[in-house]
Short mmCIF file of C-alpha atoms in Angstrom, two decimals:
data_model
loop_
_atom_site.label_atom_id
_atom_site.label_comp_id
_atom_site.label_asym_id
_atom_site.label_seq_id
_atom_site.Cartn_x
_atom_site.Cartn_y
_atom_site.Cartn_z
CA MET C 1 15.31 7.92 16.69
CA GLN C 2 13.49 10.06 18.43
CA LEU C 3 9.27 9.85 19.12
CA VAL C 4 8.36 13.76 19.26
CA SER C 5 5.17 16.45 17.90
CA TRP C 6 4.60 18.49 15.58
CA THR C 7 1.83 20.75 15.19
CA CYS C 8 0.28 20.28 11.61
CA PRO C 9 -2.07 23.24 11.11
CA LEU C 10 -6.13 22.74 10.04
CA PRO C 11 -8.27 23.97 7.07
CA ASN C 12 -10.38 24.93 10.40
CA GLY C 13 -7.26 27.76 10.70
CA GLY C 14 -7.35 25.65 14.01
CA SER C 15 -4.15 22.85 14.48
CA SER C 16 -3.49 19.77 15.65
CA GLU C 17 -0.76 17.88 17.62
CA GLU C 18 0.17 14.58 15.77
CA LEU C 19 3.22 12.44 16.17
CA VAL C 20 6.62 12.42 13.90
CA VAL C 21 9.41 9.42 13.91
CA GLN C 22 12.93 11.25 13.30
CA PHE C 23 15.76 10.89 13.21
CA ASP C 24 17.43 14.14 13.14
CA ARG C 25 21.19 15.66 13.47
CA SER C 26 20.71 19.09 11.71
CA ARG C 27 22.55 16.76 8.33
CA GLN C 28 22.85 18.54 5.15
CA HIS C 29 19.84 16.07 3.68
CA ARG C 30 16.92 16.24 5.35
CA VAL C 31 14.18 13.14 3.57
CA LEU C 32 10.10 13.89 4.38
CA VAL C 33 8.36 10.54 4.95
CA ILE C 34 5.11 10.68 3.48
CA PRO C 35 3.52 6.87 4.52
CA ALA C 36 2.18 3.91 2.20
CA LEU C 37 -2.06 4.43 2.81
CA PHE C 38 -4.71 2.83 4.65
CA ASP C 39 -4.75 -0.96 5.07
CA GLU C 40 -0.79 -0.63 2.89
CA ALA C 41 -0.20 1.94 6.15
CA ASN C 42 -0.16 -1.21 8.23
CA LYS C 43 1.77 -3.00 6.42
CA LEU C 44 4.00 -1.22 5.47
CA ARG C 45 4.72 0.86 8.75
CA ARG C 46 7.84 -1.47 9.85
CA GLN C 47 9.51 -0.80 6.59
CA THR C 48 9.04 2.38 5.97
CA VAL C 49 10.66 2.82 9.80
CA GLU C 50 13.17 -0.18 8.30
CA VAL C 51 14.39 2.50 5.56
CA MET C 52 15.31 5.49 7.91
CA ARG C 53 17.29 4.26 10.53
CA ARG C 54 19.10 3.45 7.46
CA LEU C 55 19.12 6.97 5.85
CA ASP C 56 19.92 7.90 9.23
CA LYS C 57 23.14 5.24 9.33
CA ALA C 58 23.94 6.70 5.55
CA GLY C 59 24.13 10.55 6.44
CA ILE C 60 20.89 11.22 6.17
CA ASP C 61 17.47 12.79 8.25
CA SER C 62 14.56 11.38 8.15
CA PHE C 63 11.16 12.24 9.57
CA LEU C 64 8.24 10.68 9.04
CA PRO C 65 4.96 13.02 10.34
CA ASP C 66 1.84 11.67 11.34
CA LEU C 67 -1.10 13.48 9.04
CA PRO C 68 -4.42 15.03 10.25
CA GLY C 69 -6.49 11.20 11.08
CA MET C 70 -3.40 8.75 10.74
CA ASN C 71 -1.76 6.83 13.65
CA GLU C 72 -1.95 8.31 16.77
CA SER C 73 -3.78 11.61 15.96
CA LEU C 74 -7.12 12.80 17.47
CA GLU C 75 -8.08 14.20 15.03
CA PRO C 76 -11.29 12.42 13.14
CA GLN C 77 -10.49 10.63 10.25
CA SER C 78 -13.84 11.00 8.28
CA GLU C 79 -13.76 14.54 8.47
CA GLN C 80 -9.51 14.11 6.38
CA THR C 81 -9.75 15.22 2.14
CA LEU C 82 -6.42 14.71 0.12
CA ALA C 83 -6.29 18.26 0.21
CA GLY C 84 -6.88 18.78 3.78
CA TRP C 85 -3.57 16.55 3.82
CA ARG C 86 -2.46 17.72 0.32
CA ASP C 87 -2.12 20.78 2.21
CA ALA C 88 -0.90 19.33 5.44
CA THR C 89 2.43 17.29 4.04
CA ILE C 90 3.92 20.84 2.42
CA ALA C 91 3.82 22.03 6.12
CA ALA C 92 4.65 18.76 7.48
CA ALA C 93 8.22 20.07 4.96
CA GLN C 94 8.53 23.39 5.30
CA HIS C 95 8.24 22.43 9.30
CA PHE C 96 10.96 20.38 9.56
CA GLY C 97 13.19 21.84 6.53
CA ALA C 98 13.02 18.86 3.99
CA THR C 99 15.40 19.49 1.50
CA HIS C 100 13.76 15.72 0.10
CA VAL C 101 10.67 13.74 0.10
CA LEU C 102 10.72 10.02 -0.32
CA SER C 103 6.16 8.72 -0.14
CA TRP C 104 5.31 4.92 -0.44
CA ARG C 105 3.10 3.55 -2.85
CA GLY C 106 -0.75 5.41 -2.47
CA GLY C 107 1.18 8.16 -0.39
CA VAL C 108 2.67 9.85 -3.86
CA LEU C 109 -0.50 11.22 -3.92
CA LEU C 110 0.22 14.14 -1.19
CA ALA C 111 3.68 14.39 -1.67
CA PRO C 112 4.40 18.46 -1.97
CA ILE C 113 5.63 18.83 -6.33
CA ALA C 114 7.67 21.37 -5.62
CA LEU C 115 10.36 18.66 -2.87
CA PRO C 116 12.69 16.68 -5.50
CA GLY C 117 12.15 13.45 -4.15
CA TRP C 118 11.30 9.56 -4.56
CA ARG C 119 8.19 8.00 -5.14
CA TYR C 120 8.35 3.74 -4.56
CA ALA C 121 5.73 1.88 -6.07
CA PRO C 122 3.40 4.74 -6.59
CA GLN C 123 -0.04 3.62 -6.17
CA THR C 124 -3.32 5.62 -8.20
CA GLY C 125 -6.37 6.60 -5.32
CA ALA C 126 -8.51 4.59 -7.31
CA LYS C 127 -6.71 1.11 -7.38
CA LEU C 128 -6.27 1.33 -3.55
CA LEU C 129 -10.16 1.81 -3.60
CA ARG C 130 -10.59 -0.82 -5.73
CA SER C 131 -8.49 -3.58 -3.44
CA MET C 132 -10.20 -2.17 -0.42
CA LEU C 133 -14.29 -2.29 -1.31
CA ARG C 134 -14.14 -5.69 -2.04
CA ALA C 135 -12.35 -6.95 0.52
CA ARG C 136 -15.88 -5.75 2.31
CA THR C 137 -18.44 -6.97 -0.78
CA ILE C 138 -15.50 -10.93 0.40
CA SER C 139 -16.29 -10.09 4.06
CA ALA C 140 -19.30 -9.16 3.37
CA ARG C 141 -19.94 -12.85 1.47
CA GLU C 142 -19.04 -14.46 4.01
CA ALA C 143 -21.55 -13.33 6.64
CA GLY C 144 -24.05 -13.24 4.15
CA LEU C 145 -24.57 -9.96 3.02
CA GLU C 146 -25.30 -8.61 0.08
CA GLU C 147 -22.88 -6.13 -1.46
CA THR C 148 -21.16 -5.15 -4.06
CA ILE C 149 -18.01 -2.62 -5.69
CA SER C 150 -20.67 -0.90 -7.27
CA GLY C 151 -23.25 -0.62 -5.17
CA LEU C 152 -21.18 0.87 -1.99
CA GLU C 153 -19.01 2.84 -4.44
CA ASN C 154 -22.39 4.71 -5.04
CA SER C 155 -23.99 5.29 -0.89
CA ALA C 156 -19.66 6.42 -0.38
CA ARG C 157 -19.74 9.15 -2.82
CA THR C 158 -22.87 10.41 -0.35
CA ASP C 159 -22.33 9.71 2.82
CA GLY C 160 -18.40 8.20 3.20
CA ILE C 161 -17.01 4.67 4.19
CA GLU C 162 -15.95 1.90 6.88
CA LEU C 163 -12.97 0.45 4.52
CA ALA C 164 -10.65 -1.41 6.02
CA GLY C 165 -11.20 -0.35 9.92
CA TRP C 166 -10.72 3.84 7.75
CA GLN C 167 -13.51 6.03 8.45
CA LEU C 168 -13.09 7.95 5.14
CA GLY C 169 -15.52 10.38 4.65
CA ALA C 170 -17.31 11.34 1.02
CA ALA C 171 -14.96 14.23 0.17
CA MET C 172 -11.97 11.26 0.71
CA PHE C 173 -13.63 9.00 -1.04
CA ALA C 174 -14.69 10.61 -4.45
CA ALA C 175 -11.40 12.56 -4.66
CA LEU C 176 -9.42 9.47 -4.16
CA GLU C 177 -11.44 8.33 -6.79
CA SER C 178 -9.92 9.84 -9.22
CA ALA C 179 -6.86 10.74 -7.26
CA ASP C 180 -3.62 9.54 -9.63
CA PRO C 181 0.47 10.23 -9.08
CA GLN C 182 0.72 14.73 -9.72
CA PRO C 183 3.59 14.63 -12.74
CA SER C 184 6.68 15.52 -11.26
CA ASP C 185 10.90 16.02 -13.28
CA LEU C 186 11.99 16.46 -9.54
CA GLN C 187 10.78 13.21 -8.04
CA VAL C 188 11.95 9.85 -9.81
CA GLU C 189 10.16 6.79 -9.74
CA ILE C 190 11.12 4.66 -7.96
CA ALA C 191 9.59 0.74 -9.10
CA GLN C 192 9.67 -2.72 -7.12
CA ALA C 193 11.93 -4.16 -10.17
CA ASN C 194 14.70 -1.58 -9.03
CA ILE C 195 14.04 -2.76 -5.45
CA GLY C 196 13.99 -7.40 -5.95
CA SER C 197 11.54 -9.70 -4.70
CA THR C 198 7.58 -8.16 -4.57
CA GLY C 199 6.59 -5.60 -2.75
CA LEU C 200 5.83 -5.90 1.70
CA TRP C 201 2.39 -4.07 0.25
CA LEU C 202 1.03 -7.97 -0.72
CA ARG C 203 2.13 -9.66 2.40
CA ALA C 204 -1.65 -11.14 4.23
CA GLU C 205 0.35 -9.36 7.91
CA PRO C 206 3.44 -7.06 8.49
CA ASP C 207 6.74 -7.59 7.60
CA GLU C 208 9.96 -6.64 6.67
CA ALA C 209 12.46 -7.08 4.21
CA PRO C 210 16.43 -5.67 5.33
CA PRO C 211 17.34 -6.86 2.30
CA GLN C 212 14.56 -4.10 0.49
CA ALA C 213 15.15 -1.45 2.71
CA ASP C 214 18.75 -1.61 1.45
CA ALA C 215 18.11 -1.58 -2.12
CA LEU C 216 16.30 1.74 -1.61
CA VAL C 217 18.29 2.95 0.56
CA THR C 218 21.31 2.35 -1.84
CA ILE C 219 18.90 4.31 -4.61
CA ILE C 220 18.38 7.23 -2.84
CA ALA C 221 22.25 7.60 -1.83
CA THR C 222 24.06 7.01 -4.20
CA SER C 223 21.37 9.89 -5.91
CA LEU C 224 22.04 12.11 -3.15
CA GLY C 225 26.80 11.58 -3.32
CA ALA C 226 26.28 10.14 0.27
CA LEU C 227 27.60 6.58 -1.16
CA MET I 1 -1.68 -22.01 -26.98
CA ASN I 2 1.92 -20.17 -26.64
CA GLU I 3 4.45 -20.37 -24.25
CA ALA I 4 2.91 -17.38 -21.87
CA THR I 5 -0.40 -19.30 -21.21
CA GLY I 6 -0.18 -22.39 -21.20
CA SER I 7 -1.57 -23.53 -18.28
CA SER I 8 1.27 -24.36 -16.92
CA THR I 9 2.64 -21.17 -16.69
CA ILE I 10 0.08 -20.28 -15.11
CA ASP I 11 0.25 -22.52 -12.57
CA ALA I 12 3.75 -21.54 -11.80
CA LYS I 13 2.58 -17.54 -11.48
CA LEU I 14 0.11 -18.49 -8.98
CA ARG I 15 1.61 -20.39 -6.68
CA SER I 16 4.35 -17.38 -7.07
CA VAL I 17 1.73 -14.71 -6.27
CA LEU I 18 -0.08 -17.00 -3.19
CA GLY I 19 4.01 -17.43 -1.77
CA ASP I 20 4.43 -13.44 -2.21
CA VAL I 21 0.42 -12.84 -0.44
CA LEU I 22 1.16 -15.52 2.72
CA GLY I 23 4.94 -15.59 3.30
CA LEU I 24 5.93 -19.17 2.26
CA SER I 25 8.43 -20.63 0.26
CA ALA I 26 8.55 -21.35 -3.16
CA GLU I 27 9.37 -25.83 -2.04
CA THR I 28 5.87 -24.66 0.95
CA VAL I 29 3.94 -23.48 -1.72
CA ALA I 30 5.49 -26.11 -4.48
CA ARG I 31 3.46 -28.63 -1.88
CA PHE I 32 -0.27 -27.31 -2.81
CA ASP I 33 -2.19 -29.23 -4.54
CA ALA I 34 -6.21 -28.45 -6.09
CA ASP I 35 -7.77 -29.65 -2.22
CA THR I 36 -5.10 -27.32 0.00
CA GLY I 37 -7.71 -25.12 2.04
CA LEU I 38 -7.23 -20.78 1.07
CA PHE I 39 -9.58 -18.96 2.16
CA GLY I 40 -11.49 -19.27 5.04
CA HIS I 41 -8.30 -22.33 6.24
CA LEU I 42 -5.46 -20.60 6.65
CA PRO I 43 -6.21 -17.89 9.77
CA GLU I 44 -3.41 -15.46 7.63
CA LEU I 45 -5.96 -15.22 4.38
CA ASP I 46 -8.40 -12.35 5.24
CA SER I 47 -10.47 -10.76 3.47
CA MET I 48 -8.13 -7.76 2.32
CA ALA I 49 -5.52 -10.34 2.19
CA VAL I 50 -7.53 -11.61 -0.30
CA ALA I 51 -8.80 -8.48 -1.94
CA GLY I 52 -4.80 -7.75 -2.71
CA LEU I 53 -4.37 -10.98 -3.49
CA LEU I 54 -6.50 -10.39 -6.77
CA ALA I 55 -5.34 -6.83 -7.19
CA GLU I 56 -2.20 -8.86 -8.34
CA LEU I 57 -3.69 -11.20 -10.29
CA GLU I 58 -4.93 -8.81 -12.31
CA ASP I 59 -1.86 -7.03 -13.04
CA ARG I 60 0.63 -10.13 -13.81
CA PHE I 61 -1.38 -12.42 -16.26
CA ASP I 62 -3.02 -8.79 -17.29
CA ILE I 63 -7.11 -9.78 -16.83
CA VAL I 64 -10.40 -8.36 -15.14
CA ILE I 65 -12.05 -10.04 -12.61
CA ASP I 66 -15.41 -9.01 -11.68
CA ASP I 67 -17.63 -8.30 -8.83
CA GLU I 68 -19.70 -12.04 -10.06
CA ASP I 69 -16.57 -13.62 -10.79
CA LEU I 70 -15.85 -13.93 -6.99
CA ASP I 71 -17.43 -17.21 -5.33
CA GLY I 72 -16.66 -19.47 -2.40
CA GLU I 73 -15.85 -22.41 -4.57
CA MET I 74 -12.83 -20.02 -6.91
CA LEU I 75 -11.70 -18.95 -3.61
CA GLU I 76 -11.98 -22.24 -0.85
CA ALA I 77 -9.17 -24.68 -2.49
CA TYR I 78 -6.47 -23.79 -5.08
CA GLY I 79 -7.49 -26.12 -7.27
CA GLY I 80 -10.38 -23.50 -7.60
CA LEU I 81 -9.26 -20.42 -7.86
CA LEU I 82 -6.06 -22.36 -10.39
CA ALA I 83 -9.19 -23.25 -13.12
CA PHE I 84 -11.03 -19.49 -12.72
CA ALA I 85 -7.12 -18.62 -13.24
CA GLU I 86 -7.32 -20.41 -16.55
CA ALA I 87 -10.56 -19.82 -17.79
CA LYS I 88 -9.99 -16.28 -17.55
CA VAL I 89 -7.12 -16.41 -19.51
CA ALA I 90 -8.04 -18.26 -22.21
CA GLN I 91 -11.25 -15.60 -22.05
CA GLY I 92 -8.31 -12.53 -22.52
#
């Protein structure tokens, strides 16, 4: 595993240096990995890298780049947009010479549609927001504050909002509300039922599940003819 | 009441979802009783975990949980959550 940086072009014409976790041995198959988003990113990070370790053992290169505003990025979260992140994944695919894309949950919303690959348990933007909005109203209630989901939605559309520790700008929030995975004939959906057990995004704490990682990699490696 | 909406099935499904969220074994979750404390009693069951739990209940029981449904009682102990799920499923 290598931790290096990549140069991501920004919508304003500039660029930013972002971290990438990669297994790069210049092999035939090179998979761009688009992680789950927001709070699910934390819960699934370890499992995502577990899958990449197994892809490496199966003879497949993989690349998990930070996008601007994620993880170690110095770019402000509140200025990121869905369109900007989509452009960033296209740039990443070119930068790493990706032959395929594996996207996770909300990351499916960002996957470059021109690449073949896999979509693991796709999630819509509306559902991602709903869970985070609900978490915020529950904790507000515990603190004796009255917040409602509809009230938060209204203010978020004009002022942005902090959800699950993420600063979402108004443009990001509004775009997520109607963001559905884009249709693709090239990318195969892998449902949780194909993996077995239940998704780790449900867990209260980040965790790993080796059998699930094995199952996901078997599906991918089989479809590439690498097994 | 048919089998799919029977209260014992709801109880079993609810325990299964809680086990998934809390990362607990089926045996441990089977020991939950009506007074077993949930939100505010289990440190790992924070607001984000509760939100995930509710989303999963919506999917598995095919129900919609509104803002106003959420009160302290339904989330505080297992019995309250079970009563809530049963009432919601009965409403259809």
